[in-house]
Amino acid sequence: MKKTLFTFIIAVTLGLAVFLTIKSLSEPCLAPGELPGLFIHEPEVPEYDPASFARRRQEIMDQLGPTPLLVSATAANDFYYLTGFDEYQGVAVLLPGDPKPFRMFVTPRNPADAMWTGERHGTEGAMKKFGADTAYVMNDLAEILPRRLSGDEKIFLHSRDTRLREILEGWQRETGQTLTFQEADSLIHEQRVIKDAWEIAQLEQAVAVTGKAHSWIMKTMAPGQREYEVQADIEYIFGKNGMTPGFASIVGSGPNATILHHIRNDRKINDGELLLVDIGAASRGRYTADITRTYPVNGQFTPEQRTIYDLVYQASETGLEKMKPGFKMLDCNHAANRVLVQGLYELGLIPDTTVWWQKRFYIQHRVNHYIGLSVHDVGDYGFDPAQRDEHILTPEIRGRDLEPGMVMTMEPGLYLQKNRLDYLVELFGHLATPEELDAFAKQVRPVYEKYAGIGVRIEDNVLITENGNKVLSGYLPKTSEEIEAAMRR
Ligand code: GLY
Ligand code: MN
Ligand code: MN
């Protein structure tokens, strides 16, 4: 008896020793506070690249002809895009053809401010770091600026306040000069549509860090957590990589996954639910990723969740095939939405696919938008903004040609919000008779109830290349099987 107990203790001790050795060997050596594989210690791309900014200014001057362009810091990202200057006051002046074509007005350095908020760039920094040919202090703007412009009858002016315009109008009144002001927004926005190599590197870095956050929460999320805990894990990883959220993180569990921009993030996450996580780290150069994955909280999709998930996945893959030069902006949207509509028809959720509002009931948004300095980045899509509603489901509205250097999302989604069938009159009363709406509700309700409360979005970030595209987030698990495998612990 004693001998058996002794053998048992030896066996358990040996077993434990072997287990601990294997476990410790499988864990790399970590610094205090470090998590495995989550940090990019050295940024691989510089956060400011003077050559890219200089090239942008030259490109836009080539388009201005002889007309000067004034951009105020109030124009936020557009000002940053042309200067890289990261203070909230300043004016950039571009004078095409002038021997000193790039001038800046900036807030001077000041020891009192330096004490409280740190040293500003000042005129020295504007020239040395940001490449201005000449820099002046803001207070001299009213005196100097008109002199630089005299003789010019037309100027492009981009400002979100009226200060610059008031100064120039005052000067006009005094001197009798006639200036005409032209908007420069669309010129700059058009340039921002095509990303240069440095911008693409910034976006890749932002995608990499966003991917790390997704990878981490795939391993750590658990029933019983609050949505804000998952959000905290995500933003911790952004922060440890020197990045910040490029937009309010969306962490929607259960019914909250059906709210497109759910940002309250305060619900308790339950076993058996989906968790929709739409997040984007913004790089130190300010470019933001925008990546969504939808996870089964306990690591396994239910049959109903999988049906909807796989349908959205198919839509995404089909849409991606049309994100290539040779196709137009909305071709990928129509291809992806066609898959969704067909799938919903086969499930019995859309009785008649020729009826526009029956499709619109399920299809909430276009599947692509530009990303860049803004998550919904600026730039023309090539369709009339008045067609905001129709364009989503009208294949004839195709938008502009896709071009290499565009970076955009592919983000189909289906959101079967509970009780939505009760709001058909409010939603589509202007498009269908009460009888038609009633018949629709009656017919689809039994199937709808089965899927009610399920929300799925899958969002990737895609660079259009010369010959096709590069899915920057394509390395992340995406099929339902890949997601389940990645969540296995
Ligand atoms: N995160 C907002 C969007 O996906 O458009
Ligand atoms: Mn998006
Ligand atoms: Mn998103």
PDB file of C-alpha atoms in Angstrom, residues 419-426 445:
ATOM      1  CA  ASN A 419     -38.278  43.788 -33.965  1.00  0.00           C
ATOM      2  CA  ARG A 420     -37.199  45.478 -37.181  1.00  0.00           C
ATOM      3  CA  LEU A 421     -40.097  43.843 -38.995  1.00  0.00           C
ATOM      4  CA  ASP A 422     -42.392  45.905 -36.767  1.00  0.00           C
ATOM      5  CA  TYR A 423     -41.141  49.125 -38.346  1.00  0.00           C
ATOM      6  CA  LEU A 424     -41.872  48.454 -41.994  1.00  0.00           C
ATOM      7  CA  VAL A 425     -44.389  51.291 -42.255  1.00  0.00           C
ATOM      8  CA  GLU A 426     -41.927  53.835 -40.854  1.00  0.00           C
ATOM      9  CA  ARG A 445     -41.246  36.481 -39.985  1.00  0.00           C
TER      10      ARG A 445
END
